[in-house]
Amino acid sequence: WFPKYRATIVGIIAAGFGCGALIFTPIQTFIINPNSLTDLTDPSIMARVPDAFLILGGVMLGLQIIGFIICRERKVVDTEEAVDQSASENDSKINQDEEYANAANSVKLVQKSYTLKEALQTIDFYLLWFIFFCNVYGGDVCLGDRYLSIIATLSSAFNALGRVLWGLIVDHFSFKCPYGVLTFIWAVLFATFPAIGISSSSSSASAGANVTSPCANVTVPSALPYIYPVWVFSLFFLLAGHFVISPGAAGRIFGPENMATIYGLIFFATAPSSLGLAAIISQFQIAGKWIEVYESAAALCLISFTLSLFLKDKSGTCARASDICARACNVCRPIADEDEEKADGKYDADYFTDVPEI
């Protein structure tokens, strides 16, 4: 529908994920745990879970049905003027000659769309795949169910807003520079996240101002409830960019024709990534080892940052410094740069070779 603003439109559509959590998180909390009980195994909470599934599932089903009803394909409008059948043969020849002359000057080059086979033969596909694979994160703090519900709701708002803003950024600056900035800042936030509790604990201990958490036998620093949301909101804002920049990169590198299939294969990286993370959690006791957890997440983000330097971005406006990295991988790209642009489909190759002599 909007070929010039693909990333922005993807961001607006993807913002539905954030808006969904923004709306349903407080409803879910109100249905399941209206009294903000800290013991999540309480029988009263467990008894409300089946009803919550039925209520939320029914609402979502209704919204999906409405969405399918109003969804439609874009109609292709033929803007070319019909040929006047009543024109004289002489006038037709003159018009045809003028069209040949104008076509050579006005024809536009469009990006070649990679086939699935061609995409799998390029290094950019695997760079994007491993970037997607490495961008994982997790966390756990004891701050009370109602408080965390508020944080989750506001985080969803940042998530939704971030997807739209990152889409605008990609449409204006392409994908490579935003991807590098995102993964680097993401790594910094992950690396410093554990320091929030340490610094808050130190400052609170010196002032003697610790407050008791709703969680039993756990003392939470008084500054943590104020500093923690800043990092969480920032992390979710960057997370939003990850799911907008990736499809934008796939579309700009591989073209629009097979973009959905190619991006689907790239998105498949979340499957082994999630399975690997689940295997690690099941085999190792990570509770209380949050410094190691977040430092590992920061390391993965730095790996993603390094991989993003080797992506090819011909339309990037602020990625010149990393062009040497991208050119180093040209040997792994079967299609040369000069072959990636072709004449607009309105004119075929023979159109300009069979020009009649005037």
JSON list of N, CA and C in Angstrom, two decimals, residues 127-128 130-136 176-188 297-311 322 325:
[
{"chain": "A", "resi": 127, "resn": "LEU", "atom": "N", "xyz": [23.69, -13.09, 8.26]},
{"chain": "A", "resi": 127, "resn": "LEU", "atom": "CA", "xyz": [23.99, -12.03, 9.23]},
{"chain": "A", "resi": 127, "resn": "LEU", "atom": "C", "xyz": [22.73, -11.61, 9.96]},
{"chain": "A", "resi": 128, "resn": "LEU", "atom": "N", "xyz": [21.65, -11.37, 9.20]},
{"chain": "A", "resi": 128, "resn": "LEU", "atom": "CA", "xyz": [20.38, -11.00, 9.83]},
{"chain": "A", "resi": 128, "resn": "LEU", "atom": "C", "xyz": [19.86, -12.12, 10.72]},
{"chain": "A", "resi": 130, "resn": "PHE", "atom": "N", "xyz": [21.58, -14.43, 12.41]},
{"chain": "A", "resi": 130, "resn": "PHE", "atom": "CA", "xyz": [22.33, -14.52, 13.67]},
{"chain": "A", "resi": 130, "resn": "PHE", "atom": "C", "xyz": [22.11, -13.29, 14.54]},
{"chain": "A", "resi": 131, "resn": "ILE", "atom": "N", "xyz": [21.88, -12.13, 13.93]},
{"chain": "A", "resi": 131, "resn": "ILE", "atom": "CA", "xyz": [21.53, -10.95, 14.73]},
{"chain": "A", "resi": 131, "resn": "ILE", "atom": "C", "xyz": [20.22, -11.20, 15.46]},
{"chain": "A", "resi": 132, "resn": "PHE", "atom": "N", "xyz": [19.25, -11.76, 14.74]},
{"chain": "A", "resi": 132, "resn": "PHE", "atom": "CA", "xyz": [17.97, -12.09, 15.35]},
{"chain": "A", "resi": 132, "resn": "PHE", "atom": "C", "xyz": [18.15, -13.14, 16.45]},
{"chain": "A", "resi": 133, "resn": "PHE", "atom": "N", "xyz": [19.03, -14.10, 16.19]},
{"chain": "A", "resi": 133, "resn": "PHE", "atom": "CA", "xyz": [19.27, -15.18, 17.16]},
{"chain": "A", "resi": 133, "resn": "PHE", "atom": "C", "xyz": [19.87, -14.64, 18.46]},
{"chain": "A", "resi": 134, "resn": "CYS", "atom": "N", "xyz": [20.76, -13.66, 18.34]},
{"chain": "A", "resi": 134, "resn": "CYS", "atom": "CA", "xyz": [21.49, -13.18, 19.51]},
{"chain": "A", "resi": 134, "resn": "CYS", "atom": "C", "xyz": [20.69, -12.20, 20.35]},
{"chain": "A", "resi": 135, "resn": "ASN", "atom": "N", "xyz": [19.68, -11.57, 19.77]},
{"chain": "A", "resi": 135, "resn": "ASN", "atom": "CA", "xyz": [18.96, -10.53, 20.51]},
{"chain": "A", "resi": 135, "resn": "ASN", "atom": "C", "xyz": [17.92, -11.16, 21.44]},
{"chain": "A", "resi": 136, "resn": "VAL", "atom": "N", "xyz": [18.38, -11.66, 22.58]},
{"chain": "A", "resi": 136, "resn": "VAL", "atom": "CA", "xyz": [17.50, -12.24, 23.59]},
{"chain": "A", "resi": 136, "resn": "VAL", "atom": "C", "xyz": [17.74, -11.51, 24.90]},
{"chain": "A", "resi": 176, "resn": "LYS", "atom": "N", "xyz": [20.96, 0.18, 8.51]},
{"chain": "A", "resi": 176, "resn": "LYS", "atom": "CA", "xyz": [22.24, -0.25, 9.08]},
{"chain": "A", "resi": 176, "resn": "LYS", "atom": "C", "xyz": [22.66, 0.59, 10.27]},
{"chain": "A", "resi": 177, "resn": "CYS", "atom": "N", "xyz": [22.67, 1.90, 10.10]},
{"chain": "A", "resi": 177, "resn": "CYS", "atom": "CA", "xyz": [23.07, 2.78, 11.20]},
{"chain": "A", "resi": 177, "resn": "CYS", "atom": "C", "xyz": [22.12, 2.65, 12.40]},
{"chain": "A", "resi": 178, "resn": "PRO", "atom": "N", "xyz": [20.78, 2.67, 12.21]},
{"chain": "A", "resi": 178, "resn": "PRO", "atom": "CA", "xyz": [19.89, 2.47, 13.36]},
{"chain": "A", "resi": 178, "resn": "PRO", "atom": "C", "xyz": [20.11, 1.12, 14.04]},
{"chain": "A", "resi": 179, "resn": "TYR", "atom": "N", "xyz": [20.38, 0.07, 13.25]},
{"chain": "A", "resi": 179, "resn": "TYR", "atom": "CA", "xyz": [20.61, -1.25, 13.84]},
{"chain": "A", "resi": 179, "resn": "TYR", "atom": "C", "xyz": [21.86, -1.23, 14.73]},
{"chain": "A", "resi": 180, "resn": "GLY", "atom": "N", "xyz": [22.93, -0.60, 14.24]},
{"chain": "A", "resi": 180, "resn": "GLY", "atom": "CA", "xyz": [24.14, -0.52, 15.04]},
{"chain": "A", "resi": 180, "resn": "GLY", "atom": "C", "xyz": [23.95, 0.27, 16.32]},
{"chain": "A", "resi": 181, "resn": "VAL", "atom": "N", "xyz": [23.27, 1.42, 16.21]},
{"chain": "A", "resi": 181, "resn": "VAL", "atom": "CA", "xyz": [23.02, 2.24, 17.40]},
{"chain": "A", "resi": 181, "resn": "VAL", "atom": "C", "xyz": [22.16, 1.48, 18.40]},
{"chain": "A", "resi": 182, "resn": "LEU", "atom": "N", "xyz": [21.12, 0.80, 17.90]},
{"chain": "A", "resi": 182, "resn": "LEU", "atom": "CA", "xyz": [20.21, 0.06, 18.78]},
{"chain": "A", "resi": 182, "resn": "LEU", "atom": "C", "xyz": [20.95, -1.02, 19.55]},
{"chain": "A", "resi": 183, "resn": "THR", "atom": "N", "xyz": [21.69, -1.87, 18.85]},
{"chain": "A", "resi": 183, "resn": "THR", "atom": "CA", "xyz": [22.34, -3.00, 19.52]},
{"chain": "A", "resi": 183, "resn": "THR", "atom": "C", "xyz": [23.42, -2.53, 20.49]},
{"chain": "A", "resi": 184, "resn": "PHE", "atom": "N", "xyz": [24.12, -1.43, 20.16]},
{"chain": "A", "resi": 184, "resn": "PHE", "atom": "CA", "xyz": [25.17, -0.94, 21.06]},
{"chain": "A", "resi": 184, "resn": "PHE", "atom": "C", "xyz": [24.56, -0.37, 22.35]},
{"chain": "A", "resi": 185, "resn": "ILE", "atom": "N", "xyz": [23.52, 0.47, 22.21]},
{"chain": "A", "resi": 185, "resn": "ILE", "atom": "CA", "xyz": [22.87, 1.03, 23.41]},
{"chain": "A", "resi": 185, "resn": "ILE", "atom": "C", "xyz": [22.21, -0.09, 24.21]},
{"chain": "A", "resi": 186, "resn": "TRP", "atom": "N", "xyz": [21.65, -1.06, 23.52]},
{"chain": "A", "resi": 186, "resn": "TRP", "atom": "CA", "xyz": [21.04, -2.20, 24.19]},
{"chain": "A", "resi": 186, "resn": "TRP", "atom": "C", "xyz": [22.07, -2.92, 25.06]},
{"chain": "A", "resi": 187, "resn": "ALA", "atom": "N", "xyz": [23.27, -3.11, 24.51]},
{"chain": "A", "resi": 187, "resn": "ALA", "atom": "CA", "xyz": [24.33, -3.77, 25.27]},
{"chain": "A", "resi": 187, "resn": "ALA", "atom": "C", "xyz": [24.71, -2.96, 26.51]},
{"chain": "A", "resi": 188, "resn": "VAL", "atom": "N", "xyz": [24.79, -1.64, 26.36]},
{"chain": "A", "resi": 188, "resn": "VAL", "atom": "CA", "xyz": [25.13, -0.78, 27.50]},
{"chain": "A", "resi": 188, "resn": "VAL", "atom": "C", "xyz": [24.07, -0.87, 28.59]},
{"chain": "A", "resi": 297, "resn": "ALA", "atom": "N", "xyz": [23.67, -11.21, 28.21]},
{"chain": "A", "resi": 297, "resn": "ALA", "atom": "CA", "xyz": [22.79, -10.54, 27.26]},
{"chain": "A", "resi": 297, "resn": "ALA", "atom": "C", "xyz": [23.51, -9.38, 26.58]},
{"chain": "A", "resi": 298, "resn": "ALA", "atom": "N", "xyz": [24.30, -8.63, 27.35]},
{"chain": "A", "resi": 298, "resn": "ALA", "atom": "CA", "xyz": [25.07, -7.52, 26.78]},
{"chain": "A", "resi": 298, "resn": "ALA", "atom": "C", "xyz": [26.08, -8.04, 25.76]},
{"chain": "A", "resi": 299, "resn": "ALA", "atom": "N", "xyz": [26.72, -9.17, 26.05]},
{"chain": "A", "resi": 299, "resn": "ALA", "atom": "CA", "xyz": [27.68, -9.75, 25.12]},
{"chain": "A", "resi": 299, "resn": "ALA", "atom": "C", "xyz": [27.01, -10.15, 23.82]},
{"chain": "A", "resi": 300, "resn": "LEU", "atom": "N", "xyz": [25.82, -10.73, 23.91]},
{"chain": "A", "resi": 300, "resn": "LEU", "atom": "CA", "xyz": [25.08, -11.11, 22.70]},
{"chain": "A", "resi": 300, "resn": "LEU", "atom": "C", "xyz": [24.72, -9.88, 21.87]},
{"chain": "A", "resi": 301, "resn": "CYS", "atom": "N", "xyz": [24.35, -8.80, 22.53]},
{"chain": "A", "resi": 301, "resn": "CYS", "atom": "CA", "xyz": [24.03, -7.56, 21.81]},
{"chain": "A", "resi": 301, "resn": "CYS", "atom": "C", "xyz": [25.26, -7.00, 21.11]},
{"chain": "A", "resi": 302, "resn": "LEU", "atom": "N", "xyz": [26.43, -7.12, 21.74]},
{"chain": "A", "resi": 302, "resn": "LEU", "atom": "CA", "xyz": [27.66, -6.66, 21.10]},
{"chain": "A", "resi": 302, "resn": "LEU", "atom": "C", "xyz": [28.01, -7.53, 19.89]},
{"chain": "A", "resi": 303, "resn": "ILE", "atom": "N", "xyz": [27.71, -8.83, 19.98]},
{"chain": "A", "resi": 303, "resn": "ILE", "atom": "CA", "xyz": [27.89, -9.70, 18.82]},
{"chain": "A", "resi": 303, "resn": "ILE", "atom": "C", "xyz": [26.98, -9.25, 17.69]},
{"chain": "A", "resi": 304, "resn": "SER", "atom": "N", "xyz": [25.73, -8.92, 18.01]},
{"chain": "A", "resi": 304, "resn": "SER", "atom": "CA", "xyz": [24.80, -8.42, 17.00]},
{"chain": "A", "resi": 304, "resn": "SER", "atom": "C", "xyz": [25.31, -7.11, 16.39]},
{"chain": "A", "resi": 305, "resn": "PHE", "atom": "N", "xyz": [25.84, -6.23, 17.23]},
{"chain": "A", "resi": 305, "resn": "PHE", "atom": "CA", "xyz": [26.40, -4.97, 16.74]},
{"chain": "A", "resi": 305, "resn": "PHE", "atom": "C", "xyz": [27.53, -5.22, 15.75]},
{"chain": "A", "resi": 306, "resn": "THR", "atom": "N", "xyz": [28.42, -6.16, 16.09]},
{"chain": "A", "resi": 306, "resn": "THR", "atom": "CA", "xyz": [29.54, -6.48, 15.20]},
{"chain": "A", "resi": 306, "resn": "THR", "atom": "C", "xyz": [29.04, -7.06, 13.87]},
{"chain": "A", "resi": 307, "resn": "LEU", "atom": "N", "xyz": [28.06, -7.95, 13.93]},
{"chain": "A", "resi": 307, "resn": "LEU", "atom": "CA", "xyz": [27.52, -8.54, 12.71]},
{"chain": "A", "resi": 307, "resn": "LEU", "atom": "C", "xyz": [26.84, -7.49, 11.84]},
{"chain": "A", "resi": 308, "resn": "SER", "atom": "N", "xyz": [26.19, -6.51, 12.46]},
{"chain": "A", "resi": 308, "resn": "SER", "atom": "CA", "xyz": [25.49, -5.49, 11.68]},
{"chain": "A", "resi": 308, "resn": "SER", "atom": "C", "xyz": [26.45, -4.65, 10.85]},
{"chain": "A", "resi": 309, "resn": "LEU", "atom": "N", "xyz": [27.71, -4.55, 11.25]},
{"chain": "A", "resi": 309, "resn": "LEU", "atom": "CA", "xyz": [28.68, -3.77, 10.49]},
{"chain": "A", "resi": 309, "resn": "LEU", "atom": "C", "xyz": [28.93, -4.36, 9.11]},
{"chain": "A", "resi": 310, "resn": "PHE", "atom": "N", "xyz": [28.70, -5.66, 8.94]},
{"chain": "A", "resi": 310, "resn": "PHE", "atom": "CA", "xyz": [28.99, -6.33, 7.68]},
{"chain": "A", "resi": 310, "resn": "PHE", "atom": "C", "xyz": [27.79, -6.39, 6.75]},
{"chain": "A", "resi": 311, "resn": "LEU", "atom": "N", "xyz": [26.64, -5.86, 7.18]},
{"chain": "A", "resi": 311, "resn": "LEU", "atom": "CA", "xyz": [25.47, -5.83, 6.31]},
{"chain": "A", "resi": 311, "resn": "LEU", "atom": "C", "xyz": [25.67, -4.82, 5.19]},
{"chain": "A", "resi": 322, "resn": "SER", "atom": "N", "xyz": [31.38, 1.97, 7.98]},
{"chain": "A", "resi": 322, "resn": "SER", "atom": "CA", "xyz": [31.43, 0.50, 8.01]},
{"chain": "A", "resi": 322, "resn": "SER", "atom": "C", "xyz": [31.37, -0.11, 6.61]},
{"chain": "A", "resi": 325, "resn": "CYS", "atom": "N", "xyz": [33.72, -2.97, 5.93]},
{"chain": "A", "resi": 325, "resn": "CYS", "atom": "CA", "xyz": [33.29, -4.28, 6.44]},
{"chain": "A", "resi": 325, "resn": "CYS", "atom": "C", "xyz": [32.32, -4.95, 5.48]}
]
